[in-house]
Amino acid sequence: MSFVYDKREYAASTWTLEHMPLQQALAALNAHGVDNVEIWADTVHLDPRTKPDIGQVKQWLKGYGMRVHSIHAPFRNYDRPADDAEFCRMRTDNIKKTVDFAQALDCGIVVVHALDRNEYDYPTSQLSIVQDYIGEIAEHGRQRGVQIAIEDIPLGSNPDEIYTSLANQKKLFAGLGVKFCLDIGHVPLLGADMFEEIDAAGSDLITLHIHNNSGKTDDHNLPNDGVLDWPRIHDYLREHGYKGEFVLELYGGPTVESEMDVLDRTDALCRG
């Protein structure tokens, strides 16, 4: 029997509640029975550029009886310096600070985008730049007991961009000590095969982002709303050895009210 909508199998991303301060987001998730979270650290919540008080965050988590499954590292909305090397150093340092936050919060996973399609879309000729900084953050994580999980990212407009399926990134970053996060909603936008991605990641697959879409745009719908057959994917993962949790990374909409509606609909879907 599939327990595909058993709440005990899931963590929830605080990105769904990006219009709320982190404490309010944690309180709302707690009220909906969520005790395991991925904290969003891109622009809001735990972004090192906002200088969050990690001691205060630890108190909130303890008070709500919540644990942190993972942290999503920052990847966009930079005040970009003119010098490309300085920009790369800025991003690398921010990810390393996020790793430090993870260590302080007893969280073992930081999810990272190797590149961003809008702000720093690297062509294959600049692969060494990406390998260098991925290797640096992976080593920083290793020293702190935190694993870097590289995510698959939808295609951009550059025909020579680095192809970021998990299967390809596993080859590109071999030997760097990274693990992987499979975002199932990104797979059709990459033109990749879901089950080949799972097989390619193998035992290095340590977390997943779960949502659904039209197959054309990155909608981040509930897992039962779109072209993806989440129950089939879920069962394939379990049958092929994935024992971890699934992170619901759902778009909450433009307002606090719409975000709360998404929580209510998720609560109705996931029982446990």
mmCIF file of C-alpha atoms in Angstrom:
data_model
loop_
_atom_site.group_PDB
_atom_site.id
_atom_site.type_symbol
_atom_site.label_atom_id
_atom_site.label_comp_id
_atom_site.label_asym_id
_atom_site.label_seq_id
_atom_site.Cartn_x
_atom_site.Cartn_y
_atom_site.Cartn_z
ATOM 1 C CA MET A 1 0.000 0.000 0.000
ATOM 2 C CA SER A 2 1.318 3.440 -0.923
ATOM 3 C CA PHE A 3 1.460 6.069 1.795
ATOM 4 C CA VAL A 4 2.029 8.736 -0.820
ATOM 5 C CA TYR A 5 0.078 11.397 1.058
ATOM 6 C CA ASP A 6 1.099 10.457 4.600
ATOM 7 C CA LYS A 7 2.273 13.671 6.251
ATOM 8 C CA ARG A 8 4.958 11.782 8.164
ATOM 9 C CA GLU A 9 6.901 11.327 4.919
ATOM 10 C CA TYR A 10 7.154 15.057 4.215
ATOM 11 C CA ALA A 11 8.907 18.221 5.203
ATOM 12 C CA ALA A 12 7.632 21.618 4.069
ATOM 13 C CA SER A 13 9.550 24.519 2.563
ATOM 14 C CA THR A 14 9.066 27.873 4.258
ATOM 15 C CA TRP A 15 9.226 29.371 0.738
ATOM 16 C CA THR A 16 5.497 28.641 0.511
ATOM 17 C CA LEU A 17 5.111 31.334 3.172
ATOM 18 C CA GLU A 18 7.665 33.797 1.808
ATOM 19 C CA HIS A 19 5.435 36.794 2.567
ATOM 20 C CA MET A 20 5.587 35.987 6.285
ATOM 21 C CA PRO A 21 8.518 36.564 8.631
ATOM 22 C CA LEU A 22 10.190 33.289 9.565
ATOM 23 C CA GLN A 23 8.649 33.055 13.030
ATOM 24 C CA GLN A 24 5.156 33.575 11.626
ATOM 25 C CA ALA A 25 5.831 31.002 8.900
ATOM 26 C CA LEU A 26 7.010 28.430 11.429
ATOM 27 C CA ALA A 27 3.962 29.104 13.600
ATOM 28 C CA ALA A 28 1.612 28.624 10.640
ATOM 29 C CA LEU A 29 3.285 25.372 9.622
ATOM 30 C CA ASN A 30 3.225 24.147 13.207
ATOM 31 C CA ALA A 31 -0.501 24.890 13.420
ATOM 32 C CA HIS A 32 -0.958 22.689 10.339
ATOM 33 C CA GLY A 33 0.849 19.767 11.934
ATOM 34 C CA VAL A 34 4.213 20.245 10.219
ATOM 35 C CA ASP A 35 7.197 19.411 12.392
ATOM 36 C CA ASN A 36 9.936 19.150 9.756
ATOM 37 C CA VAL A 37 10.949 22.035 7.481
ATOM 38 C CA GLU A 38 13.266 23.204 4.770
ATOM 39 C CA ILE A 39 14.063 26.812 5.617
ATOM 40 C CA TRP A 40 14.271 29.147 2.638
ATOM 41 C CA ALA A 41 17.419 31.264 2.673
ATOM 42 C CA ASP A 42 17.000 33.125 -0.598
ATOM 43 C CA THR A 43 16.071 36.790 -0.006
ATOM 44 C CA VAL A 44 13.846 35.968 3.004
ATOM 45 C CA HIS A 45 13.779 33.871 6.200
ATOM 46 C CA LEU A 46 17.390 32.706 6.623
ATOM 47 C CA ASP A 47 19.240 34.567 3.890
ATOM 48 C CA PRO A 48 22.693 35.495 5.284
ATOM 49 C CA ARG A 49 22.358 38.880 3.572
ATOM 50 C CA THR A 50 19.605 39.701 6.102
ATOM 51 C CA LYS A 51 21.870 38.776 9.057
ATOM 52 C CA PRO A 52 19.375 36.481 10.840
ATOM 53 C CA ASP A 53 19.694 35.789 14.564
ATOM 54 C CA ILE A 54 20.397 32.041 14.557
ATOM 55 C CA GLY A 55 20.077 31.810 18.335
ATOM 56 C CA GLN A 56 16.557 33.207 18.084
ATOM 57 C CA VAL A 57 15.711 30.816 15.262
ATOM 58 C CA LYS A 58 16.872 27.887 17.422
ATOM 59 C CA GLN A 59 14.540 29.049 20.183
ATOM 60 C CA TRP A 60 11.581 29.256 17.792
ATOM 61 C CA LEU A 61 12.251 25.771 16.459
ATOM 62 C CA LYS A 62 12.572 24.351 19.964
ATOM 63 C CA GLY A 63 9.379 26.070 21.071
ATOM 64 C CA TYR A 64 7.410 24.620 18.168
ATOM 65 C CA GLY A 65 9.029 21.193 18.448
ATOM 66 C CA MET A 66 10.298 21.445 14.877
ATOM 67 C CA ARG A 67 13.474 20.226 13.219
ATOM 68 C CA VAL A 68 15.230 21.436 10.093
ATOM 69 C CA HIS A 69 15.493 18.854 7.335
ATOM 70 C CA SER A 70 17.394 21.203 5.029
ATOM 71 C CA ILE A 71 18.153 24.811 4.164
ATOM 72 C CA HIS A 72 17.836 26.177 0.631
ATOM 73 C CA ALA A 73 20.864 28.366 -0.076
ATOM 74 C CA PRO A 74 20.487 31.820 -1.681
ATOM 75 C CA PHE A 75 20.758 31.943 -5.466
ATOM 76 C CA ARG A 76 19.234 35.195 -6.787
ATOM 77 C CA ASN A 77 18.439 38.875 -6.183
ATOM 78 C CA TYR A 78 22.051 39.954 -5.848
ATOM 79 C CA ASP A 79 23.350 43.488 -5.978
ATOM 80 C CA ARG A 80 25.854 42.371 -8.575
ATOM 81 C CA PRO A 81 29.348 43.857 -8.662
ATOM 82 C CA ALA A 82 30.854 44.556 -12.078
ATOM 83 C CA ASP A 83 33.704 42.082 -11.606
ATOM 84 C CA ASP A 84 32.639 38.476 -12.350
ATOM 85 C CA ALA A 85 35.193 36.948 -9.989
ATOM 86 C CA GLU A 86 34.030 39.214 -7.157
ATOM 87 C CA PHE A 87 30.431 38.216 -7.879
ATOM 88 C CA CYS A 88 31.318 34.522 -7.732
ATOM 89 C CA ARG A 89 33.148 35.090 -4.431
ATOM 90 C CA MET A 90 30.107 36.905 -3.034
ATOM 91 C CA ARG A 91 27.799 34.009 -3.884
ATOM 92 C CA THR A 92 30.254 31.410 -2.577
ATOM 93 C CA ASP A 93 30.649 33.238 0.728
ATOM 94 C CA ASN A 94 26.880 33.487 1.162
ATOM 95 C CA ILE A 95 26.468 29.746 0.590
ATOM 96 C CA LYS A 96 29.251 29.033 3.092
ATOM 97 C CA LYS A 97 27.463 31.203 5.660
ATOM 98 C CA THR A 98 24.298 29.185 4.971
ATOM 99 C CA VAL A 99 26.266 26.005 5.671
ATOM 100 C CA ASP A 100 27.338 27.536 8.990
ATOM 101 C CA PHE A 101 23.670 28.206 9.799
ATOM 102 C CA ALA A 102 22.860 24.580 9.002
ATOM 103 C CA GLN A 103 25.528 23.362 11.382
ATOM 104 C CA ALA A 104 24.197 25.623 14.145
ATOM 105 C CA LEU A 105 20.644 24.326 13.593
ATOM 106 C CA ASP A 106 21.672 20.631 13.549
ATOM 107 C CA CYS A 107 20.657 20.439 9.898
ATOM 108 C CA GLY A 108 22.643 18.125 7.651
ATOM 109 C CA ILE A 109 21.644 19.330 4.173
ATOM 110 C CA VAL A 110 22.036 22.589 2.241
ATOM 111 C CA VAL A 111 20.387 22.655 -1.199
ATOM 112 C CA VAL A 112 22.330 24.599 -3.826
ATOM 113 C CA HIS A 113 21.687 25.782 -7.390
ATOM 114 C CA ALA A 114 24.942 25.472 -9.317
ATOM 115 C CA LEU A 115 23.892 28.435 -11.466
ATOM 116 C CA ASP A 116 20.962 30.754 -12.037
ATOM 117 C CA ARG A 117 19.325 31.137 -15.438
ATOM 118 C CA ASN A 118 18.724 34.863 -14.988
ATOM 119 C CA GLU A 119 21.654 36.223 -12.990
ATOM 120 C CA TYR A 120 24.621 33.917 -13.729
ATOM 121 C CA ASP A 121 23.981 31.376 -16.458
ATOM 122 C CA TYR A 122 27.352 29.738 -17.159
ATOM 123 C CA PRO A 123 28.156 28.281 -20.607
ATOM 124 C CA THR A 124 30.001 24.982 -20.852
ATOM 125 C CA SER A 125 33.227 26.878 -21.583
ATOM 126 C CA GLN A 126 33.120 28.195 -18.003
ATOM 127 C CA LEU A 127 32.473 24.865 -16.320
ATOM 128 C CA SER A 128 35.696 25.100 -14.310
ATOM 129 C CA ILE A 129 34.363 28.201 -12.503
ATOM 130 C CA VAL A 130 31.328 26.254 -11.333
ATOM 131 C CA GLN A 131 33.384 23.194 -10.391
ATOM 132 C CA ASP A 132 35.765 25.344 -8.342
ATOM 133 C CA TYR A 133 33.117 27.000 -6.216
ATOM 134 C CA ILE A 134 31.041 23.839 -5.845
ATOM 135 C CA GLY A 135 34.161 22.059 -4.633
ATOM 136 C CA GLU A 136 34.890 24.863 -2.181
ATOM 137 C CA ILE A 137 31.431 24.846 -0.610
ATOM 138 C CA ALA A 138 31.375 21.045 -0.516
ATOM 139 C CA GLU A 139 34.629 21.031 1.442
ATOM 140 C CA HIS A 140 33.293 23.739 3.753
ATOM 141 C CA GLY A 141 30.257 21.542 4.357
ATOM 142 C CA ARG A 142 32.337 18.409 4.916
ATOM 143 C CA GLN A 143 34.280 20.146 7.667
ATOM 144 C CA ARG A 144 30.982 21.022 9.391
ATOM 145 C CA GLY A 145 29.063 17.797 8.907
ATOM 146 C CA VAL A 146 26.746 19.348 6.304
ATOM 147 C CA GLN A 147 26.121 17.829 2.890
ATOM 148 C CA ILE A 148 25.720 20.003 -0.200
ATOM 149 C CA ALA A 149 22.802 18.775 -2.330
ATOM 150 C CA ILE A 150 22.968 20.089 -5.905
ATOM 151 C CA GLU A 151 19.552 20.615 -7.512
ATOM 152 C CA ASP A 152 18.414 20.152 -11.113
ATOM 153 C CA ILE A 153 17.440 23.483 -12.703
ATOM 154 C CA PRO A 154 15.116 24.236 -15.682
ATOM 155 C CA LEU A 155 16.644 25.204 -19.003
ATOM 156 C CA GLY A 156 17.360 28.826 -19.822
ATOM 157 C CA SER A 157 17.741 30.528 -23.207
ATOM 158 C CA ASN A 158 21.488 30.039 -23.733
ATOM 159 C CA PRO A 159 22.022 27.129 -26.186
ATOM 160 C CA ASP A 160 25.504 26.531 -24.717
ATOM 161 C CA GLU A 161 24.499 26.597 -21.054
ATOM 162 C CA ILE A 162 25.605 23.889 -18.647
ATOM 163 C CA TYR A 163 22.925 21.198 -18.700
ATOM 164 C CA THR A 164 21.795 20.706 -15.122
ATOM 165 C CA SER A 165 20.012 17.376 -15.066
ATOM 166 C CA LEU A 166 21.160 15.319 -12.089
ATOM 167 C CA ALA A 167 22.613 12.723 -14.458
ATOM 168 C CA ASN A 168 24.816 15.357 -16.099
ATOM 169 C CA GLN A 169 25.741 17.162 -12.879
ATOM 170 C CA LYS A 170 26.811 13.872 -11.313
ATOM 171 C CA LYS A 171 29.356 13.556 -14.113
ATOM 172 C CA LEU A 172 30.405 17.211 -14.020
ATOM 173 C CA PHE A 173 30.942 17.310 -10.243
ATOM 174 C CA ALA A 174 32.356 13.806 -9.774
ATOM 175 C CA GLY A 175 34.910 13.676 -6.988
ATOM 176 C CA LEU A 176 33.791 16.926 -5.344
ATOM 177 C CA GLY A 177 31.887 15.236 -2.526
ATOM 178 C CA VAL A 178 28.438 16.599 -3.376
ATOM 179 C CA LYS A 179 25.069 14.881 -3.064
ATOM 180 C CA PHE A 180 21.868 15.677 -4.960
ATOM 181 C CA CYS A 181 18.366 17.120 -4.611
ATOM 182 C CA LEU A 182 15.871 16.001 -7.248
ATOM 183 C CA ASP A 183 13.279 18.674 -7.954
ATOM 184 C CA ILE A 184 10.650 16.577 -9.704
ATOM 185 C CA GLY A 185 8.871 19.599 -11.198
ATOM 186 C CA HIS A 186 12.045 20.669 -12.981
ATOM 187 C CA VAL A 187 12.542 17.339 -14.755
ATOM 188 C CA PRO A 188 10.023 17.911 -17.600
ATOM 189 C CA LEU A 189 11.335 21.457 -18.021
ATOM 190 C CA LEU A 190 14.781 19.975 -18.626
ATOM 191 C CA GLY A 191 13.464 17.447 -21.126
ATOM 192 C CA ALA A 192 14.888 14.731 -18.871
ATOM 193 C CA ASP A 193 13.452 11.358 -17.875
ATOM 194 C CA MET A 194 12.288 11.154 -14.253
ATOM 195 C CA PHE A 195 13.316 7.564 -13.647
ATOM 196 C CA GLU A 196 16.672 7.949 -15.359
ATOM 197 C CA GLU A 197 17.326 10.913 -13.065
ATOM 198 C CA ILE A 198 16.499 8.846 -9.995
ATOM 199 C CA ASP A 199 18.667 5.971 -11.162
ATOM 200 C CA ALA A 200 21.571 8.262 -12.046
ATOM 201 C CA ALA A 201 21.569 9.942 -8.636
ATOM 202 C CA GLY A 202 21.352 6.575 -6.882
ATOM 203 C CA SER A 203 22.488 6.581 -3.268
ATOM 204 C CA ASP A 204 23.686 10.186 -3.642
ATOM 205 C CA LEU A 205 20.046 11.337 -3.753
ATOM 206 C CA ILE A 206 19.469 12.726 -0.250
ATOM 207 C CA THR A 207 16.457 15.007 -0.644
ATOM 208 C CA LEU A 208 13.700 15.920 -3.101
ATOM 209 C CA HIS A 209 11.506 18.907 -3.903
ATOM 210 C CA ILE A 210 7.943 17.818 -4.543
ATOM 211 C CA HIS A 211 5.439 19.817 -6.582
ATOM 212 C CA ASN A 212 3.668 19.593 -9.941
ATOM 213 C CA ASN A 213 3.135 21.686 -13.054
ATOM 214 C CA SER A 214 1.725 21.902 -16.569
ATOM 215 C CA GLY A 215 4.885 20.474 -18.127
ATOM 216 C CA LYS A 216 5.664 23.886 -19.645
ATOM 217 C CA THR A 217 6.142 26.274 -16.703
ATOM 218 C CA ASP A 218 7.546 25.946 -13.187
ATOM 219 C CA ASP A 219 4.187 26.302 -11.424
ATOM 220 C CA HIS A 220 4.973 24.618 -8.068
ATOM 221 C CA ASN A 221 1.438 23.254 -7.694
ATOM 222 C CA LEU A 222 0.338 20.676 -5.151
ATOM 223 C CA PRO A 223 1.695 17.216 -6.072
ATOM 224 C CA ASN A 224 -1.691 16.011 -7.380
ATOM 225 C CA ASP A 225 -2.156 19.019 -9.710
ATOM 226 C CA GLY A 226 -0.274 18.632 -12.988
ATOM 227 C CA VAL A 227 1.272 16.288 -15.525
ATOM 228 C CA LEU A 228 3.520 14.396 -13.114
ATOM 229 C CA ASP A 229 2.339 11.093 -11.654
ATOM 230 C CA TRP A 230 3.595 11.673 -8.124
ATOM 231 C CA PRO A 231 2.244 8.397 -6.669
ATOM 232 C CA ARG A 232 4.167 6.444 -9.303
ATOM 233 C CA ILE A 233 7.336 8.500 -8.728
ATOM 234 C CA HIS A 234 6.957 8.122 -4.962
ATOM 235 C CA ASP A 235 6.664 4.351 -5.174
ATOM 236 C CA TYR A 236 9.584 4.065 -7.599
ATOM 237 C CA LEU A 237 11.776 6.017 -5.184
ATOM 238 C CA ARG A 238 10.826 3.825 -2.240
ATOM 239 C CA GLU A 239 11.232 0.624 -4.244
ATOM 240 C CA HIS A 240 14.701 1.729 -5.367
ATOM 241 C CA GLY A 241 16.024 2.488 -1.916
ATOM 242 C CA TYR A 242 15.226 6.116 -1.136
ATOM 243 C CA LYS A 243 14.522 6.221 2.601
ATOM 244 C CA GLY A 244 14.515 9.959 3.215
ATOM 245 C CA GLU A 245 11.808 12.569 3.387
ATOM 246 C CA PHE A 246 10.153 14.603 0.650
ATOM 247 C CA VAL A 247 10.125 18.404 0.805
ATOM 248 C CA LEU A 248 6.910 20.033 -0.372
ATOM 249 C CA GLU A 249 8.067 23.126 -2.270
ATOM 250 C CA LEU A 250 4.742 24.732 -3.152
ATOM 251 C CA TYR A 251 4.050 28.216 -4.480
ATOM 252 C CA GLY A 252 1.922 30.063 -1.964
ATOM 253 C CA GLY A 253 0.776 32.851 -4.241
ATOM 254 C CA PRO A 254 1.128 36.616 -3.925
ATOM 255 C CA THR A 255 -0.393 37.209 -0.477
ATOM 256 C CA VAL A 256 -0.414 35.835 3.054
ATOM 257 C CA GLU A 257 -4.040 34.842 2.491
ATOM 258 C CA SER A 258 -3.192 32.782 -0.597
ATOM 259 C CA GLU A 259 -0.295 31.177 1.253
ATOM 260 C CA MET A 260 -2.572 30.089 4.077
ATOM 261 C CA ASP A 261 -4.986 28.663 1.498
ATOM 262 C CA VAL A 262 -2.176 26.511 0.074
ATOM 263 C CA LEU A 263 -1.411 25.243 3.585
ATOM 264 C CA ASP A 264 -5.071 24.359 4.094
ATOM 265 C CA ARG A 265 -5.257 22.491 0.786
ATOM 266 C CA THR A 266 -2.009 20.673 1.519
ATOM 267 C CA ASP A 267 -3.328 19.705 4.935
ATOM 268 C CA ALA A 268 -6.444 18.248 3.319
ATOM 269 C CA LEU A 269 -4.260 16.230 0.914
ATOM 270 C CA CYS A 270 -1.665 14.952 3.343
ATOM 271 C CA ARG A 271 -2.961 12.912 6.255
ATOM 272 C CA GLY A 272 -0.936 11.103 8.846
#
